[in-house]
């Protein structure tokens, strides 16, 4: 078994040298079109076939020292765009920013043309490969205008040695590319009258309205995701086994493959340049919830932080611990997967953790299966990273309806909204965040903030001091509300 694993994790080109072993792997992987993989409702196609089941590998963002993210959010018009900022990778960061900006301008234009109501734009990211040689970033876009939803996926590979962005052909040798494309066009998962034209278009010199994303699964197979940017379409994936793919990859492609299957940390960033100061350690043993509080007697208030964990969450945890101030973090599953150690620090600090969906979609636009998956994938990710299972959830944008209530009840989650909105995503100004939080807060309030904005994190120490001066006691949401029924909704304590 040890040999099996060792070999399986060797660069794919080596499979061909592995004699009897390689044959075994080849037999296992031949025809490994994804029909055999479990269906992931988040990525399943409209047609419901299992060819869409494959998922690319996810590498923790913590492997990239100094990583931050650009977030553009507009809670009122349901826009949430996030892209990673990787120190030393200016070209990559700029490319990702440009992709987000172009998605936003296209969306704004189409929304205005449609009458400007009821849209949603959601762009989420994960690192699909990290090593000192290559970094891969996957962006998943979900866009709704005029009740038509489009989902698409893009993967951008960056060669860290040569400091260049890779085109898809750079991942292959020249013969490898033609074998890959001919395999792709004949694969049953890419077949049918709707899919074949999309594949052909994605492979053409000017792909236009169709996109081809190439990533690798944790088991070494290649995941080729084809998306159309036409309204109402869902991406589909074709999975090609590691044994085949290994023979086609260029040295750069093999580096991308290895970065996905066996992610490695990047070296610490040099002082100066575009990097934030090294983080001070948080104290894992220091709990923020020292003793039970009786909110029937105390003037209780719950501070809540959404959309993390992220690059600034450690700082926030340290501020809160220094002030011995409890708080509740509503985490996104995708962020937990990107920052598992930060999630663990939050949990160890004694803070409460709630579920804020996997990728921040408007839950009211999802199918029953997609909705359930957004909640379960997130609770599972939180449990894996922290050992805690959330009992609270907050729907993104506060968007809920009967279907969301039912899904929350089924998942054992109480819905937590808010009565004080600091609009911190809009102002990005520590003084304004503090002023608005103080102005709205009264006994029993639930205060909404976001730990993905450094301005919010900076506002917290003086906000905590001032709230206490005014006689408030800070508690977690569960302490504030007391026992609740899953599926029930709470805007503040009664
Ligand atoms: Ni949110």
XYZ file of C-alpha atoms and ligand atoms in Angstrom:
495
model
C 0.000 0.000 0.000
C 2.872 2.324 0.845
C 4.382 1.737 -2.566
C 1.046 2.289 -4.215
C 0.638 5.697 -2.599
C 4.222 6.736 -3.214
C 3.944 5.937 -6.866
C 0.557 7.430 -7.284
C 1.876 10.734 -5.998
C 4.920 10.793 -8.243
C 4.847 13.255 -11.162
C 2.575 11.766 -13.802
C 5.251 11.277 -16.424
C 6.870 8.746 -14.114
C 3.907 6.414 -14.247
C 5.153 5.207 -17.578
C 8.417 4.082 -16.012
C 6.822 2.249 -13.138
C 6.464 -1.176 -14.811
C 3.844 -3.451 -13.341
C 2.708 -0.760 -10.957
C 2.037 1.759 -13.714
C 0.014 -0.862 -15.518
C -2.115 -1.286 -12.406
C -2.777 2.422 -12.200
C -3.497 2.593 -15.902
C -6.064 -0.186 -15.592
C -7.686 1.614 -12.683
C -7.822 4.899 -14.512
C -8.584 3.921 -18.105
C -11.977 5.222 -19.017
C -12.151 7.039 -15.723
C -14.662 9.440 -17.150
C -16.439 10.787 -14.138
C -19.559 8.619 -14.347
C -18.147 6.690 -11.409
C -17.607 9.744 -9.225
C -20.147 10.874 -6.640
C -22.394 13.670 -7.805
C -21.786 17.056 -6.266
C -25.049 19.006 -6.512
C -23.152 22.321 -6.485
C -21.553 21.439 -9.758
C -24.077 19.165 -11.371
C -25.325 20.103 -14.786
C -28.805 21.125 -15.752
C -29.143 17.816 -17.552
C -28.298 16.019 -14.327
C -25.693 13.665 -15.779
C -22.812 12.583 -13.591
C -20.176 13.817 -16.017
C -20.111 17.097 -14.094
C -19.095 15.543 -10.818
C -15.354 16.117 -10.770
C -13.848 18.719 -8.522
C -10.431 20.281 -8.784
C -8.015 20.023 -5.878
C -8.061 22.713 -3.185
C -4.822 23.878 -1.584
C -4.992 25.878 1.668
C -4.306 29.588 1.152
C -2.103 29.362 4.222
C 0.550 27.801 1.962
C 1.013 31.289 0.489
C 2.595 33.546 3.128
C 1.196 37.068 3.071
C -1.807 36.183 0.887
C -4.668 38.658 1.140
C -7.786 39.069 -0.939
C -9.571 41.757 -2.882
C -13.235 41.823 -2.015
C -15.867 43.868 -3.713
C -19.224 43.430 -2.067
C -22.523 45.190 -2.313
C -24.978 43.639 0.080
C -27.936 45.584 -1.284
C -27.496 44.568 -4.918
C -26.260 41.064 -4.042
C -22.739 41.381 -5.363
C -19.906 39.458 -3.714
C -16.630 39.230 -5.625
C -13.411 37.945 -4.117
C -10.032 37.315 -5.727
C -6.747 36.393 -4.032
C -3.760 38.727 -3.882
C -0.586 36.650 -3.994
C 2.608 38.447 -2.898
C 5.171 38.640 -5.676
C 2.656 37.532 -8.298
C 1.650 40.922 -9.636
C 0.711 39.628 -13.090
C -1.526 36.931 -11.669
C -3.187 39.304 -9.212
C -3.804 41.838 -11.994
C -5.254 39.210 -14.305
C -7.664 37.995 -11.624
C -8.665 41.585 -10.777
C -9.279 42.302 -14.450
C -11.479 39.206 -14.744
C -13.539 40.321 -11.736
C -13.796 43.874 -13.088
C -14.980 42.669 -16.471
C -17.562 40.359 -14.849
C -18.805 43.293 -12.785
C -19.090 45.730 -15.673
C -20.893 43.170 -17.860
C -23.271 42.407 -15.022
C -23.981 46.072 -14.263
C -24.685 46.749 -17.931
C -27.009 43.746 -18.334
C -28.761 44.444 -15.051
C -29.412 48.053 -16.057
C -30.726 46.891 -19.459
C -33.072 44.422 -17.760
C -34.631 47.060 -15.510
C -32.135 46.691 -12.684
C -33.999 44.379 -10.355
C -33.308 41.057 -8.704
C -29.806 40.273 -9.931
C -26.904 38.524 -8.289
C -23.192 38.378 -9.014
C -20.972 36.020 -7.065
C -17.310 35.336 -7.755
C -15.460 33.004 -5.419
C -11.930 31.619 -5.585
C -9.818 28.772 -4.373
C -6.203 27.827 -4.925
C -6.189 24.655 -6.945
C -2.420 24.228 -6.867
C 0.470 25.761 -4.905
C 4.171 25.047 -5.100
C 7.355 27.095 -5.456
C 7.061 26.395 -9.192
C 3.382 26.927 -10.005
C 0.233 28.461 -8.573
C -3.259 27.793 -9.938
C -6.317 29.854 -9.050
C -9.866 28.758 -9.825
C -12.590 31.396 -10.070
C -16.218 30.276 -9.963
C -18.737 32.785 -11.220
C -22.455 32.736 -10.594
C -24.503 35.425 -12.237
C -28.236 36.017 -12.338
C -29.951 38.636 -14.421
C -33.619 38.583 -15.354
C -34.170 35.268 -13.542
C -31.559 33.590 -15.769
C -28.578 32.131 -13.930
C -25.206 31.413 -15.490
C -22.435 29.514 -13.762
C -18.907 29.403 -15.137
C -15.428 28.364 -14.068
C -12.010 29.708 -14.990
C -8.584 28.465 -13.921
C -5.484 30.634 -14.237
C -2.029 29.080 -13.914
C 1.042 31.108 -13.037
C 4.600 29.926 -13.501
C 6.370 31.177 -10.405
C 9.888 30.509 -11.742
C 9.479 32.328 -15.056
C 6.999 34.883 -13.656
C 4.518 34.363 -16.443
C 0.891 33.475 -16.854
C 0.355 30.177 -18.619
C -1.905 29.661 -21.587
C -3.714 26.328 -21.582
C -1.429 24.948 -24.286
C 1.612 25.708 -22.116
C 0.514 22.871 -19.834
C 1.038 20.329 -22.637
C 3.715 19.210 -25.035
C 2.706 19.878 -28.641
C 1.816 16.244 -29.370
C 0.275 16.035 -25.911
C -2.018 18.951 -26.742
C -3.322 17.320 -29.914
C -3.879 13.993 -28.131
C -5.582 15.812 -25.293
C -7.914 17.761 -27.592
C -8.826 14.724 -29.661
C -9.558 12.743 -26.484
C -11.629 15.634 -25.203
C -13.741 15.965 -28.336
C -14.549 12.241 -28.358
C -15.202 11.821 -24.637
C -18.805 10.808 -23.880
C -18.950 13.410 -21.126
C -18.302 16.124 -23.719
C -20.815 14.690 -26.153
C -24.299 15.536 -27.311
C -25.657 18.352 -29.431
C -25.395 20.973 -26.657
C -21.967 20.057 -25.339
C -19.975 19.257 -28.474
C -20.297 22.749 -29.989
C -19.239 24.290 -26.684
C -16.134 22.095 -26.507
C -15.264 22.898 -30.115
C -15.733 26.586 -29.510
C -13.735 26.522 -26.267
C -10.873 24.829 -28.125
C -10.902 27.240 -31.040
C -8.384 30.085 -31.348
C -11.003 32.669 -30.389
C -13.109 30.971 -27.760
C -15.641 33.820 -27.556
C -18.529 32.792 -25.387
C -17.169 29.459 -24.240
C -14.440 28.820 -21.666
C -12.163 25.857 -21.033
C -10.615 25.502 -17.580
C -7.915 22.936 -16.901
C -7.162 21.851 -13.355
C -6.182 18.659 -11.564
C -8.056 16.648 -8.965
C -6.340 15.568 -5.762
C -6.018 12.045 -7.232
C -4.022 13.352 -10.197
C -6.660 13.162 -12.890
C -7.198 16.211 -15.084
C -10.477 18.067 -14.697
C -11.503 19.917 -17.831
C -14.413 22.235 -17.181
C -16.262 23.774 -20.094
C -18.481 26.776 -19.373
C -20.619 28.850 -21.649
C -21.190 32.442 -20.657
C -24.596 32.292 -22.347
C -27.501 32.826 -19.980
C -28.996 29.774 -18.338
C -26.037 27.450 -18.821
C -24.144 25.337 -16.313
C -20.556 24.148 -16.750
C -19.732 20.504 -17.280
C -16.510 18.645 -16.622
C -14.611 15.879 -18.309
C -12.198 13.883 -16.186
C -9.159 12.308 -17.805
C -7.185 9.741 -15.827
C -3.742 10.517 -14.405
C -2.046 7.830 -16.497
C -3.198 9.422 -19.760
C -2.630 12.979 -18.680
C 0.897 12.317 -17.454
C 2.026 11.445 -20.954
C 0.696 14.700 -22.382
C 1.988 17.299 -19.928
C 4.888 19.654 -20.558
C 7.414 20.185 -17.742
C 5.396 23.268 -16.722
C 2.208 21.205 -16.846
C 3.831 18.608 -14.612
C 4.713 21.357 -12.129
C 1.059 22.448 -12.125
C 0.020 18.814 -11.679
C 2.389 18.318 -8.730
C 1.245 21.605 -7.154
C -2.314 20.223 -7.183
C -1.674 16.669 -6.018
C 1.027 17.517 -3.496
C 0.719 21.225 -2.663
C 3.780 22.829 -1.097
C 4.235 26.035 0.832
C 5.754 29.073 -0.878
C 8.824 30.535 0.808
C 8.198 33.461 3.187
C 8.060 36.788 1.371
C 11.014 39.164 1.492
C 10.582 42.196 3.711
C 9.400 45.333 1.931
C 7.623 45.053 -1.429
C 3.891 44.377 -1.430
C 3.690 42.390 1.781
C 1.904 42.969 5.062
C 3.898 42.785 8.298
C 4.397 39.312 9.730
C 1.518 38.302 11.931
C 1.798 38.260 15.679
C 0.741 34.987 17.219
C -2.698 34.662 18.697
C -2.955 32.885 22.007
C -4.692 29.568 21.421
C -5.318 28.907 25.098
C -6.966 32.230 25.797
C -10.725 31.886 25.749
C -12.865 34.924 24.998
C -15.841 33.566 26.914
C -14.799 33.542 30.537
C -18.076 33.066 32.371
C -21.785 32.558 31.812
C -23.809 35.743 31.433
C -27.503 36.063 32.259
C -28.916 38.225 29.464
C -32.193 38.619 31.358
C -30.209 40.823 33.732
C -27.283 42.109 31.642
C -27.615 44.488 28.674
C -26.355 41.893 26.174
C -25.189 42.605 22.640
C -23.720 40.179 20.071
C -21.021 41.267 17.628
C -20.982 39.098 14.494
C -18.405 38.845 11.708
C -19.264 37.410 8.285
C -17.552 36.141 5.127
C -14.303 34.921 6.713
C -12.102 33.410 7.848
C -9.623 35.527 5.920
C -6.265 37.245 6.030
C -7.303 39.732 8.779
C -9.192 37.321 11.041
C -6.119 36.478 13.148
C -5.703 40.180 13.983
C -9.363 40.463 14.939
C -9.140 37.388 17.166
C -6.146 38.909 18.923
C -7.986 42.216 19.520
C -11.025 40.373 20.882
C -8.916 38.123 23.098
C -7.035 41.075 24.545
C -10.373 42.689 25.404
C -11.852 39.329 26.562
C -14.753 40.051 24.200
C -16.859 37.136 22.917
C -18.097 37.248 19.312
C -19.648 35.049 16.630
C -18.095 34.331 13.243
C -20.341 33.328 10.336
C -17.909 31.540 8.067
C -18.089 30.648 4.386
C -17.186 27.033 3.614
C -14.892 28.060 0.799
C -12.979 30.419 3.112
C -12.684 27.701 5.758
C -11.133 25.430 3.144
C -8.734 28.221 2.163
C -7.866 29.241 5.746
C -8.332 26.119 7.912
C -5.725 27.151 10.489
C -7.366 30.535 10.950
C -10.722 28.799 11.472
C -9.046 26.621 14.091
C -7.626 29.703 15.861
C -11.123 31.218 16.026
C -12.525 28.026 17.527
C -9.684 27.630 20.017
C -10.195 31.208 21.139
C -13.628 30.175 22.398
C -15.568 32.133 19.768
C -18.817 30.873 18.321
C -18.813 29.753 14.678
C -21.876 29.817 12.430
C -22.539 28.718 8.847
C -22.645 31.449 6.163
C -23.019 29.115 3.131
C -20.240 27.644 1.016
C -19.730 30.274 -1.703
C -22.056 33.156 -0.687
C -24.860 32.736 -3.235
C -28.347 34.155 -2.830
C -29.858 30.976 -1.361
C -33.361 31.844 -2.550
C -32.257 31.258 -6.173
C -30.973 27.730 -5.637
C -32.594 24.354 -6.152
C -33.411 22.294 -3.068
C -30.337 20.096 -3.623
C -28.002 23.042 -4.196
C -29.337 24.770 -1.104
C -28.830 21.689 1.058
C -25.305 21.293 -0.334
C -24.398 24.926 0.439
C -25.271 24.296 4.088
C -23.899 20.771 4.522
C -20.593 21.388 2.737
C -20.000 24.391 4.979
C -20.865 22.663 8.246
C -18.627 19.755 7.212
C -15.730 22.083 6.373
C -16.124 23.869 9.724
C -16.249 20.551 11.547
C -13.168 19.257 9.755
C -11.161 22.392 10.515
C -12.327 23.117 14.058
C -14.093 20.071 15.491
C -17.194 22.259 16.039
C -20.530 21.662 14.352
C -22.438 24.913 13.814
C -25.995 25.294 15.104
C -26.451 28.782 13.637
C -26.556 29.950 10.029
C -26.809 33.339 8.379
C -28.085 33.458 4.783
C -25.892 35.629 2.509
C -27.430 39.103 1.994
C -30.036 38.088 4.572
C -31.895 36.625 1.578
C -34.299 33.965 2.799
C -37.692 32.454 2.023
C -39.693 29.389 3.029
C -37.312 27.069 1.138
C -34.296 28.485 2.990
C -36.104 28.184 6.339
C -36.917 24.541 5.585
C -33.365 23.722 4.509
C -32.007 25.351 7.670
C -34.450 23.382 9.827
C -33.477 20.152 8.084
C -29.787 20.910 8.642
C -30.398 21.664 12.334
C -29.527 25.361 11.927
C -31.143 28.422 13.484
C -31.248 31.453 11.179
C -29.518 34.534 12.542
C -30.104 37.866 10.826
C -29.255 41.238 12.428
C -30.797 44.506 13.552
C -27.673 46.681 13.296
C -26.061 46.881 9.865
C -22.754 48.759 9.994
C -22.496 48.821 6.163
C -18.777 48.255 6.738
C -18.443 46.716 3.246
C -19.490 50.068 1.801
C -17.682 52.634 3.921
C -14.388 50.805 4.468
C -13.624 53.383 7.123
C -12.899 52.337 10.718
C -14.373 55.525 12.235
C -17.627 55.227 10.295
C -17.951 51.517 11.166
C -17.562 52.335 14.842
C -19.967 55.282 14.696
C -22.709 53.301 12.905
C -22.330 50.290 15.186
C -22.692 52.515 18.249
C -25.597 54.505 16.825
C -27.752 51.474 16.090
C -27.007 49.267 19.056
C -29.465 48.767 21.906
C -30.054 45.979 24.386
C -30.434 42.626 22.576
C -28.870 43.836 19.313
C -27.093 41.626 16.800
C -24.452 43.733 15.029
C -23.396 42.791 11.477
C -19.776 43.316 10.431
C -17.279 41.579 8.112
C -13.847 40.379 9.185
C -12.602 40.415 5.580
C -12.134 44.204 5.712
C -9.074 45.509 7.578
C -10.979 48.734 8.336
C -13.550 46.733 10.295
C -10.852 44.881 12.218
C -9.270 48.232 13.145
C -12.626 49.572 14.380
C -13.192 46.736 16.840
C -10.951 47.568 19.851
C -12.425 51.044 20.403
C -15.925 49.800 19.563
C -15.667 47.168 22.301
C -14.396 49.747 24.809
C -17.170 52.202 23.963
C -19.954 49.585 24.092
C -18.812 48.549 27.547
C -18.624 52.182 28.674
C -22.298 52.416 27.701
C -23.144 49.478 29.925
C -23.377 46.673 27.360
C -22.139 43.124 27.917
C -20.738 41.365 24.855
C -21.899 37.783 24.315
C -22.070 35.203 21.526
C -25.281 34.872 19.524
C -26.185 31.624 21.314
C -25.774 33.290 24.692
C -27.845 36.235 23.505
C -30.732 34.163 22.123
C -30.714 31.229 24.556
C -32.212 27.966 23.251
C -33.689 28.242 19.742
C -35.490 25.966 17.312
C -33.676 25.021 14.057
C -35.263 26.858 11.120
C -36.463 29.738 13.342
C -35.337 33.284 12.511
C -33.844 35.891 14.797
C -33.028 39.533 14.112
C -32.264 40.419 17.723
C -33.023 39.120 21.198
C -36.568 39.841 22.308
Ni -21.916 37.730 3.682
